Amino acid sequence: MNNINITLGVLSLIFLITILVLSVAWRRLRARLTLVVRQQTEIDHFLDLFSRSLRSNDEISDSMHQAAEYIAELIMAEAVCIYRLEKDRLFVSGVSGRYPLSQLTININEEASPDFYKQILQEEDIAVGEGFIGRTASRKSSILLTDARHDEHLSEFPMERLPEQVMAVPVFRGDELSGLICAVANTNWGRFNMDKLSQLQFAASQVRLIHDLEDSYKVRSAQERLNQELGFARKLQASLLPSPIPEWGSFSVFAKTTSAKEVNGDFYDIVRIDDDRLLIVMGDACGKGIPACLLASMTRSFIRAAAEHFTSLEALLREVNRNLYRDTDAERFVTLGCCLLDKKHGLMEYARAGHTELIYFIRDHIRRLYPDGTGLGILPDEFATFDTICVQMPPGMSLLLYSDGITEALDYRGEEFGVDRLADEFEMRCCAKMSVEEVLDGLMDVVNDFEPDQHDDRTAIMIRS
């Protein structure tokens, strides 16, 4: 009987211990579930906050201010400031309330509006390790000061202007510090404690999330703006190219251009001077992309303005040079090749301004023309020189103008395509009696095979009598 009583007692004790363990485990699980639910709610609120800021603003500059307001409500803080780290310096990205822990705001009238505090704090710039905020950031650890007015951490500020309580937590991206959140309050707002510090630490992970979303949104917005600018530049570049190329007596003219980037600095134009003369120009603005395209557009406008009172190629180049030298920076210049076709007399006059030499095919032979000429926009008029050469164009004579993106194309060994190779390819196709379109298409294909990964703009114009 005694054995039975002992056994029952042991079983009862085991049962009670089991119930106690399960009860403790259940309380812990319920607390954990409560924490998870609370954290999930906070995440949902943060994401909703960010999405609403995107819907209501063309820019997302207010999203961090709204996040600071939410954090202030969450932990019952009088003011909250969110700092963002950029190159070892801390800048304010979000503020809620009258935040005093700054040399810029510590002496501001306490009756000033929160918006005034926010405006002043836009100038905040703190080095990591400098002052309370910088030192807290450098330690990369949270801090809770329940008697802030008498705490040595805040000795840089006048005691009578300090809040009674301060909390600060770092914001991390992975293992790297990306910012800091600081909250302040007086006791009439409630007491800061470890639970509120824990809430602020969890909020820091959501701030990091919004920082990441903000960065992604800004990148997308920048890309959209870039796409708009490129669209404008493409339209601008298309306006630089004449279409269609007119018939001009016995002359046939054909042009091709390909860009190394979305837009290029190569351009060409065809301007009717009078009933007998046609001006063909090819230009190459220094650089690539949108800046080169804009410079090309400016040059084209100057050429067209000068052509309205055309007297000679030299006079035209001098006028364009004066305008570019006056209106562009020293490092911006344009090279230009000009052919003036006279259909009445079967003549071609050529001038160049720092451009590539002219190649021409006549009587089964290749010849080259390279009169002296200074790039446009480099030198003032009194130092610039522009020579011209005039030749008769019998039937079958072919001319080739080209940009240096063709002759300076590089193969995988770093060898240039070169003028000699271009002249040989041009001669071979002319001897085969190909049309002007076939000649240029073939030349462009050969250069593309030589340098598949194009690094510079390529343009060519062929004229045949």
Protein backbone atom coordinates (compact mmCIF):
# COMPACT_ATOMS: atom_id res chain seq x y z
CA MET A 1 0.00 0.00 0.00
CA ASN A 2 2.81 2.32 0.89
CA ASN A 3 4.41 1.60 -2.48
CA ILE A 4 1.19 2.54 -4.22
CA ASN A 5 0.96 5.82 -2.28
CA ILE A 6 4.57 6.65 -3.10
CA THR A 7 3.96 5.89 -6.77
CA LEU A 8 0.85 8.06 -6.83
CA GLY A 9 2.72 10.86 -5.11
CA VAL A 10 5.54 10.69 -7.59
CA LEU A 11 3.08 10.66 -10.50
CA SER A 12 1.21 13.62 -9.04
CA LEU A 13 4.47 15.53 -8.63
CA ILE A 14 5.47 14.72 -12.21
CA PHE A 15 2.03 15.83 -13.38
CA LEU A 16 2.27 19.11 -11.47
CA ILE A 17 5.77 19.76 -12.79
CA THR A 18 4.57 19.00 -16.33
CA ILE A 19 1.63 21.38 -15.92
CA LEU A 20 3.96 24.04 -14.57
CA VAL A 21 6.46 23.59 -17.42
CA LEU A 22 3.66 23.68 -20.02
CA SER A 23 2.19 26.75 -18.38
CA VAL A 24 5.54 28.57 -18.46
CA ALA A 25 6.13 27.45 -22.03
CA TRP A 26 2.65 28.59 -23.01
CA ARG A 27 3.17 32.01 -21.42
CA ARG A 28 6.49 32.36 -23.21
CA LEU A 29 4.95 31.24 -26.49
CA ARG A 30 2.04 33.64 -26.04
CA ALA A 31 4.47 36.46 -25.26
CA ARG A 32 6.50 35.52 -28.30
CA LEU A 33 3.38 35.41 -30.46
CA THR A 34 2.32 38.78 -29.08
CA LEU A 35 5.76 40.20 -29.94
CA VAL A 36 5.65 38.71 -33.45
CA VAL A 37 2.16 40.10 -34.03
CA ARG A 38 3.24 43.51 -32.75
CA GLN A 39 6.34 43.50 -34.94
CA GLN A 40 4.36 42.38 -37.96
CA THR A 41 1.87 45.16 -37.31
CA GLU A 42 4.74 47.65 -37.13
CA ILE A 43 6.15 46.33 -40.41
CA ASP A 44 2.72 46.65 -42.06
CA HIS A 45 2.38 50.21 -40.75
CA PHE A 46 5.83 51.16 -42.02
CA LEU A 47 5.19 49.70 -45.48
CA ASP A 48 1.79 51.37 -45.64
CA LEU A 49 3.42 54.62 -44.57
CA PHE A 50 6.00 54.37 -47.36
CA SER A 51 3.47 53.41 -50.05
CA ARG A 52 1.23 56.35 -49.08
CA SER A 53 4.18 58.71 -49.33
CA LEU A 54 4.83 57.48 -52.86
CA ARG A 55 1.22 57.98 -53.87
CA SER A 56 1.00 61.48 -52.45
CA ASN A 57 4.37 62.96 -53.51
CA ASP A 58 6.26 63.31 -56.76
CA GLU A 59 9.36 63.02 -54.61
CA ILE A 60 9.78 60.78 -51.57
CA SER A 61 11.62 63.33 -49.48
CA ASP A 62 8.82 63.29 -46.86
CA SER A 63 8.83 59.53 -46.30
CA MET A 64 11.47 59.67 -43.54
CA HIS A 65 9.70 62.54 -41.79
CA GLN A 66 6.56 60.41 -41.73
CA ALA A 67 8.57 57.47 -40.42
CA ALA A 68 9.91 59.67 -37.60
CA GLU A 69 6.36 60.72 -36.71
CA TYR A 70 5.25 57.09 -36.61
CA ILE A 71 8.17 56.10 -34.35
CA ALA A 72 7.39 59.03 -32.03
CA GLU A 73 3.80 57.80 -31.67
CA LEU A 74 4.92 54.19 -31.23
CA ILE A 75 7.25 54.85 -28.27
CA MET A 76 5.51 58.02 -26.99
CA ALA A 77 8.51 60.25 -27.71
CA GLU A 78 8.38 64.04 -27.72
CA ALA A 79 10.71 64.22 -30.74
CA VAL A 80 12.53 61.77 -33.01
CA CYS A 81 15.39 62.37 -35.45
CA ILE A 82 16.54 59.86 -38.08
CA TYR A 83 20.11 60.22 -39.32
CA ARG A 84 21.52 58.73 -42.50
CA LEU A 85 25.21 57.82 -42.86
CA GLU A 86 26.98 58.89 -46.05
CA LYS A 87 30.77 58.63 -46.31
CA ASP A 88 31.38 58.72 -42.54
CA ARG A 89 29.09 61.69 -42.01
CA LEU A 90 25.60 61.79 -40.56
CA PHE A 91 22.83 63.83 -42.17
CA VAL A 92 19.24 64.26 -40.99
CA SER A 93 16.75 62.42 -43.19
CA GLY A 94 13.65 62.55 -40.98
CA VAL A 95 12.42 64.63 -38.02
CA SER A 96 9.33 64.64 -35.83
CA GLY A 97 8.67 67.30 -33.22
CA ARG A 98 11.02 69.87 -31.68
CA TYR A 99 14.23 67.87 -31.68
CA PRO A 100 16.84 69.65 -29.52
CA LEU A 101 19.99 67.45 -29.64
CA SER A 102 21.81 69.52 -32.24
CA GLN A 103 24.07 72.53 -32.00
CA LEU A 104 21.75 74.04 -34.62
CA THR A 105 18.58 73.69 -32.54
CA ILE A 106 19.58 73.46 -28.86
CA ASN A 107 19.10 77.20 -28.36
CA ILE A 108 16.05 77.68 -30.57
CA ASN A 109 12.97 79.10 -28.87
CA GLU A 110 10.98 76.14 -27.62
CA GLU A 111 7.82 77.76 -28.97
CA ALA A 112 9.12 77.58 -32.55
CA SER A 113 7.13 75.31 -34.84
CA PRO A 114 8.27 71.72 -35.55
CA ASP A 115 8.54 72.67 -39.24
CA PHE A 116 11.10 75.33 -38.28
CA TYR A 117 13.15 72.68 -36.46
CA LYS A 118 12.91 70.44 -39.50
CA GLN A 119 14.08 73.22 -41.79
CA ILE A 120 17.09 74.05 -39.57
CA LEU A 121 18.11 70.39 -39.23
CA GLN A 122 18.41 70.04 -43.00
CA GLU A 123 21.82 71.72 -42.55
CA GLU A 124 23.01 69.12 -40.00
CA ASP A 125 26.35 67.49 -40.85
CA ILE A 126 28.04 65.38 -38.16
CA ALA A 127 31.24 63.40 -38.49
CA VAL A 128 31.15 59.90 -37.00
CA GLY A 129 32.79 60.16 -33.58
CA GLU A 130 31.90 63.85 -33.19
CA GLY A 131 29.54 64.87 -30.38
CA PHE A 132 26.90 62.72 -28.72
CA ILE A 133 25.34 61.57 -32.00
CA GLY A 134 28.68 60.91 -33.70
CA ARG A 135 30.05 59.03 -30.70
CA THR A 136 26.92 56.90 -30.42
CA ALA A 137 27.18 56.06 -34.10
CA SER A 138 30.85 55.12 -33.78
CA ARG A 139 30.06 52.72 -30.90
CA LYS A 140 27.38 51.02 -33.03
CA SER A 141 25.40 50.20 -29.91
CA SER A 142 22.12 51.42 -28.40
CA ILE A 143 21.97 53.81 -25.47
CA LEU A 144 19.19 54.60 -22.97
CA LEU A 145 19.55 57.70 -20.75
CA THR A 146 16.72 58.06 -18.23
CA ASP A 147 18.34 61.07 -16.53
CA ALA A 148 19.76 62.80 -19.57
CA ARG A 149 20.19 66.23 -18.01
CA HIS A 150 22.82 64.91 -15.62
CA ASP A 151 24.47 62.41 -17.93
CA GLU A 152 28.05 62.98 -19.07
CA HIS A 153 27.23 61.68 -22.56
CA LEU A 154 25.40 64.97 -23.19
CA SER A 155 27.90 67.33 -21.57
CA GLU A 156 28.30 69.28 -24.83
CA PHE A 157 24.77 70.72 -24.41
CA PRO A 158 23.53 73.22 -21.77
CA MET A 159 21.79 71.18 -19.07
CA GLU A 160 18.76 73.47 -18.80
CA ARG A 161 17.91 72.92 -22.49
CA LEU A 162 18.21 69.15 -22.44
CA PRO A 163 15.26 66.71 -22.43
CA GLU A 164 14.92 64.43 -19.43
CA GLN A 165 15.17 61.17 -21.39
CA VAL A 166 17.10 60.11 -24.48
CA MET A 167 17.29 56.88 -26.49
CA ALA A 168 19.50 56.26 -29.50
CA VAL A 169 19.86 53.12 -31.62
CA PRO A 170 22.04 52.40 -34.67
CA VAL A 171 20.58 51.44 -38.06
CA PHE A 172 22.40 48.66 -39.86
CA ARG A 173 22.49 47.37 -43.43
CA GLY A 174 23.86 43.90 -42.89
CA ASP A 175 26.89 44.43 -40.67
CA GLU A 176 27.49 47.98 -41.87
CA LEU A 177 26.21 51.06 -40.06
CA SER A 178 23.81 53.04 -42.25
CA GLY A 179 22.33 55.53 -39.80
CA LEU A 180 21.03 56.32 -36.32
CA ILE A 181 17.67 57.04 -34.66
CA CYS A 182 17.48 59.28 -31.62
CA ALA A 183 14.34 59.83 -29.53
CA VAL A 184 13.84 62.34 -26.70
CA ALA A 185 11.08 62.93 -24.15
CA ASN A 186 10.27 64.53 -20.84
CA THR A 187 8.63 62.49 -18.08
CA ASN A 188 5.23 64.06 -18.69
CA TRP A 189 5.22 62.11 -21.96
CA GLY A 190 5.87 58.78 -20.22
CA ARG A 191 8.94 56.88 -19.17
CA PHE A 192 11.53 55.46 -21.54
CA ASN A 193 12.44 51.89 -20.54
CA MET A 194 14.00 48.75 -21.96
CA ASP A 195 10.73 47.74 -23.64
CA LYS A 196 10.58 51.03 -25.53
CA LEU A 197 14.28 50.70 -26.37
CA SER A 198 13.49 47.28 -27.83
CA GLN A 199 10.67 48.80 -29.88
CA LEU A 200 13.01 51.50 -31.14
CA GLN A 201 15.61 48.87 -32.07
CA PHE A 202 13.03 46.96 -34.08
CA ALA A 203 11.89 50.20 -35.72
CA ALA A 204 15.51 50.71 -36.84
CA SER A 205 15.24 47.64 -39.07
CA GLN A 206 12.15 49.16 -40.69
CA VAL A 207 13.93 52.46 -41.19
CA ARG A 208 16.69 50.57 -42.97
CA LEU A 209 14.01 48.95 -45.15
CA ILE A 210 12.54 52.34 -46.06
CA HIS A 211 16.06 53.64 -46.78
CA ASP A 212 16.54 50.75 -49.22
CA LEU A 213 13.14 51.31 -50.84
CA GLU A 214 13.88 55.02 -51.02
CA ASP A 215 17.21 54.35 -52.75
CA SER A 216 15.55 52.00 -55.22
CA TYR A 217 12.82 54.52 -55.97
CA LYS A 218 15.34 57.31 -56.50
CA VAL A 219 17.36 55.11 -58.87
CA ARG A 220 14.20 54.30 -60.79
CA SER A 221 13.21 57.97 -60.92
CA ALA A 222 16.70 58.93 -62.08
CA GLN A 223 16.55 56.26 -64.77
CA GLU A 224 13.18 57.53 -65.92
CA ARG A 225 14.53 61.08 -66.13
CA LEU A 226 17.57 59.79 -68.02
CA ASN A 227 15.30 57.95 -70.46
CA GLN A 228 13.35 61.17 -71.04
CA GLU A 229 16.58 63.07 -71.67
CA LEU A 230 17.78 60.37 -74.06
CA GLY A 231 14.45 60.49 -75.87
CA PHE A 232 14.88 64.24 -76.29
CA ALA A 233 18.48 63.77 -77.46
CA ARG A 234 17.48 61.10 -80.01
CA LYS A 235 14.89 63.46 -81.48
CA LEU A 236 17.49 66.22 -81.50
CA GLN A 237 20.00 64.00 -83.23
CA ALA A 238 17.46 62.85 -85.81
CA SER A 239 16.84 66.51 -86.63
CA LEU A 240 20.56 66.90 -87.44
CA LEU A 241 20.39 64.32 -90.23
CA PRO A 242 18.82 65.44 -93.53
CA SER A 243 16.21 63.13 -94.98
CA PRO A 244 15.99 62.43 -97.80
CA ILE A 245 19.33 63.35 -99.41
CA PRO A 246 18.45 65.35 -102.52
CA GLU A 247 19.39 64.49 -106.08
CA TRP A 248 21.98 66.98 -107.34
CA GLY A 249 22.60 66.87 -111.04
CA SER A 250 24.93 63.99 -111.86
CA PHE A 251 26.01 63.56 -108.26
CA SER A 252 24.84 60.66 -106.07
CA VAL A 253 25.14 61.07 -102.29
CA PHE A 254 24.65 58.44 -99.59
CA ALA A 255 25.36 58.54 -95.82
CA LYS A 256 25.43 56.10 -92.89
CA THR A 257 25.99 56.63 -89.17
CA THR A 258 26.01 54.37 -86.09
CA SER A 259 26.33 55.45 -82.47
CA ALA A 260 28.64 54.07 -79.80
CA LYS A 261 26.07 55.24 -77.22
CA GLU A 262 22.35 56.04 -77.29
CA VAL A 263 23.19 59.28 -79.08
CA ASN A 264 26.39 60.41 -80.73
CA GLY A 265 28.52 63.42 -81.53
CA ASP A 266 28.88 62.65 -85.24
CA PHE A 267 26.58 64.58 -87.54
CA TYR A 268 26.21 65.53 -91.16
CA ASP A 269 24.14 68.04 -93.04
CA ILE A 270 23.34 69.01 -96.62
CA VAL A 271 22.61 72.67 -97.36
CA ARG A 272 21.51 74.14 -100.70
CA ILE A 273 23.51 77.31 -101.34
CA ASP A 274 21.91 78.24 -104.65
CA ASP A 275 20.58 76.53 -107.78
CA ASP A 276 24.04 75.17 -108.69
CA ARG A 277 25.87 74.61 -105.41
CA LEU A 278 25.24 72.10 -102.63
CA LEU A 279 27.17 72.10 -99.35
CA ILE A 280 27.80 68.73 -97.66
CA VAL A 281 29.34 68.79 -94.18
CA MET A 282 30.39 66.05 -91.79
CA GLY A 283 31.22 66.91 -88.19
CA ASP A 284 32.46 65.17 -85.08
CA ALA A 285 31.84 66.92 -81.76
CA CYS A 286 34.33 65.94 -79.06
CA GLY A 287 33.07 63.44 -76.52
CA LYS A 288 30.11 61.11 -76.67
CA GLY A 289 26.51 60.96 -75.58
CA ILE A 290 24.22 63.89 -74.83
CA PRO A 291 26.90 66.63 -74.36
CA ALA A 292 28.43 65.81 -77.75
CA CYS A 293 24.98 65.70 -79.33
CA LEU A 294 24.15 69.17 -78.00
CA LEU A 295 27.47 70.55 -79.26
CA ALA A 296 26.77 69.02 -82.67
CA SER A 297 23.35 70.67 -82.72
CA MET A 298 24.88 74.05 -81.88
CA THR A 299 27.46 73.66 -84.67
CA ARG A 300 24.83 72.69 -87.21
CA SER A 301 22.85 75.83 -86.34
CA PHE A 302 25.93 78.02 -86.80
CA ILE A 303 26.66 76.38 -90.19
CA ARG A 304 23.12 76.94 -91.43
CA ALA A 305 23.18 80.55 -90.28
CA ALA A 306 26.50 81.15 -92.07
CA ALA A 307 25.26 79.40 -95.25
CA GLU A 308 22.48 81.97 -95.63
CA HIS A 309 25.09 84.57 -96.63
CA PHE A 310 27.65 82.12 -98.07
CA THR A 311 30.65 83.59 -99.86
CA SER A 312 33.33 80.87 -99.55
CA LEU A 313 34.15 77.75 -97.55
CA GLU A 314 36.92 79.56 -95.72
CA ALA A 315 34.59 82.41 -94.67
CA LEU A 316 31.98 79.91 -93.50
CA LEU A 317 34.47 78.01 -91.36
CA ARG A 318 35.82 81.20 -89.85
CA GLU A 319 32.36 82.37 -88.84
CA VAL A 320 31.48 79.03 -87.27
CA ASN A 321 34.84 78.97 -85.47
CA ARG A 322 34.28 82.45 -84.03
CA ASN A 323 30.86 81.48 -82.72
CA LEU A 324 32.04 78.21 -81.15
CA TYR A 325 35.13 79.82 -79.63
CA ARG A 326 32.92 82.47 -78.07
CA ASP A 327 30.13 80.20 -76.79
CA THR A 328 31.86 76.97 -75.69
CA ASP A 329 34.40 75.93 -73.05
CA ALA A 330 38.05 75.51 -73.96
CA GLU A 331 37.85 71.71 -73.92
CA ARG A 332 34.84 71.60 -76.27
CA PHE A 333 35.55 71.60 -80.00
CA VAL A 334 34.30 70.19 -83.30
CA THR A 335 36.11 68.78 -86.32
CA LEU A 336 34.49 69.33 -89.70
CA GLY A 337 34.90 68.25 -93.31
CA CYS A 338 33.11 70.27 -96.04
CA CYS A 339 32.44 69.46 -99.69
CA LEU A 340 30.92 72.10 -101.94
CA LEU A 341 29.45 70.48 -105.08
CA ASP A 342 28.97 72.62 -108.21
CA LYS A 343 26.73 70.68 -110.58
CA LYS A 344 26.94 73.32 -113.32
CA HIS A 345 30.72 73.05 -113.67
CA GLY A 346 31.24 69.51 -112.27
CA LEU A 347 33.50 70.79 -109.50
CA MET A 348 34.09 69.81 -105.88
CA GLU A 349 35.75 72.16 -103.39
CA TYR A 350 36.96 70.63 -100.14
CA ALA A 351 37.96 72.19 -96.81
CA ARG A 352 38.51 70.64 -93.42
CA ALA A 353 38.74 71.84 -89.85
CA GLY A 354 40.80 69.27 -87.98
CA HIS A 355 38.81 66.46 -89.58
CA THR A 356 39.97 63.25 -91.22
CA GLU A 357 41.43 63.46 -94.73
CA LEU A 358 39.22 62.98 -97.78
CA ILE A 359 39.67 59.75 -99.79
CA TYR A 360 38.65 59.68 -103.44
CA PHE A 361 38.67 57.10 -106.21
CA ILE A 362 39.46 58.18 -109.76
CA ARG A 363 40.55 56.17 -112.80
CA ASP A 364 41.02 52.99 -110.75
CA HIS A 365 43.30 54.69 -108.23
CA ILE A 366 42.95 56.05 -104.71
CA ARG A 367 43.94 59.61 -103.87
CA ARG A 368 43.76 61.63 -100.64
CA LEU A 369 43.11 65.29 -99.88
CA TYR A 370 44.11 66.87 -96.59
CA PRO A 371 44.21 70.68 -96.72
CA ASP A 372 45.29 72.45 -93.54
CA GLY A 373 42.55 73.35 -91.09
CA THR A 374 42.16 73.95 -87.35
CA GLY A 375 39.46 72.27 -85.28
CA LEU A 376 36.53 74.60 -84.67
CA GLY A 377 36.30 76.33 -81.31
CA ILE A 378 39.94 75.75 -80.32
CA LEU A 379 41.67 78.96 -81.46
CA PRO A 380 40.53 82.56 -81.92
CA ASP A 381 39.99 83.69 -85.49
CA GLU A 382 43.38 85.40 -85.86
CA PHE A 383 45.22 82.12 -85.20
CA ALA A 384 42.93 79.72 -87.10
CA THR A 385 43.74 78.62 -90.68
CA PHE A 386 41.43 77.01 -93.22
CA ASP A 387 42.76 76.03 -96.66
CA THR A 388 40.61 74.72 -99.51
CA ILE A 389 41.26 72.47 -102.53
CA CYS A 390 39.11 72.42 -105.70
CA VAL A 391 39.06 69.44 -108.12
CA GLN A 392 37.19 68.55 -111.28
CA MET A 393 34.85 65.54 -110.86
CA PRO A 394 34.65 63.46 -114.04
CA PRO A 395 31.99 60.70 -114.29
CA GLY A 396 32.77 57.71 -112.04
CA MET A 397 34.85 59.65 -109.51
CA SER A 398 33.90 58.73 -105.91
CA LEU A 399 34.59 60.61 -102.66
CA LEU A 400 34.53 59.27 -99.11
CA LEU A 401 34.15 61.45 -96.00
CA TYR A 402 34.35 59.59 -92.68
CA SER A 403 34.69 60.13 -88.94
CA ASP A 404 37.64 58.86 -86.90
CA GLY A 405 35.38 56.28 -85.25
CA ILE A 406 35.98 54.21 -88.42
CA THR A 407 39.75 54.52 -88.80
CA GLU A 408 40.38 54.32 -85.02
CA ALA A 409 38.33 51.16 -84.53
CA LEU A 410 40.37 48.57 -82.60
CA ASP A 411 40.50 44.80 -82.99
CA TYR A 412 41.04 42.37 -80.11
CA ARG A 413 44.83 42.91 -80.32
CA GLY A 414 44.47 46.68 -80.01
CA GLU A 415 45.38 47.31 -83.68
CA GLU A 416 43.64 50.21 -85.44
CA PHE A 417 41.58 49.73 -88.58
CA GLY A 418 43.50 52.67 -90.06
CA VAL A 419 43.23 54.90 -93.13
CA ASP A 420 45.18 52.52 -95.38
CA ARG A 421 42.84 49.59 -94.71
CA LEU A 422 39.82 51.86 -95.25
CA ALA A 423 41.26 53.13 -98.55
CA ASP A 424 41.92 49.55 -99.74
CA GLU A 425 38.38 48.44 -98.89
CA PHE A 426 36.96 51.52 -100.59
CA GLU A 427 39.07 50.97 -103.72
CA MET A 428 38.07 47.29 -103.96
CA ARG A 429 34.36 48.11 -103.88
CA CYS A 430 34.64 51.00 -106.30
CA CYS A 431 36.57 48.78 -108.75
CA ALA A 432 33.76 46.23 -108.45
CA LYS A 433 31.40 48.99 -109.63
CA MET A 434 29.13 48.67 -106.58
CA SER A 435 26.45 51.29 -105.97
CA VAL A 436 27.10 54.00 -103.40
CA GLU A 437 24.74 52.22 -100.95
CA GLU A 438 26.53 48.90 -101.43
CA VAL A 439 29.93 50.50 -100.95
CA LEU A 440 29.00 52.15 -97.66
CA ASP A 441 27.09 49.12 -96.35
CA GLY A 442 30.11 46.94 -97.11
CA LEU A 443 32.55 49.35 -95.44
CA MET A 444 30.44 49.56 -92.29
CA ASP A 445 30.15 45.78 -92.11
CA VAL A 446 33.92 45.34 -92.42
CA VAL A 447 34.57 47.85 -89.63
CA ASN A 448 31.94 46.21 -87.41
CA ASP A 449 33.56 42.80 -87.94
CA PHE A 450 36.94 44.34 -87.08
CA GLU A 451 35.61 45.94 -83.87
CA PRO A 452 32.35 44.24 -82.80
CA ASP A 453 32.26 46.16 -79.50
CA GLN A 454 31.98 49.67 -80.93
CA HIS A 455 33.72 52.29 -78.76
CA ASP A 456 33.25 55.41 -80.89
CA ASP A 457 30.65 56.86 -83.25
CA ARG A 458 31.01 55.96 -86.94
CA THR A 459 29.81 58.05 -89.84
CA ALA A 460 30.58 57.95 -93.56
CA ILE A 461 29.35 59.87 -96.61
CA MET A 462 30.00 58.82 -100.19
CA ILE A 463 29.65 61.11 -103.20
CA ARG A 464 29.83 59.82 -106.77
CA SER A 465 29.79 61.82 -109.96
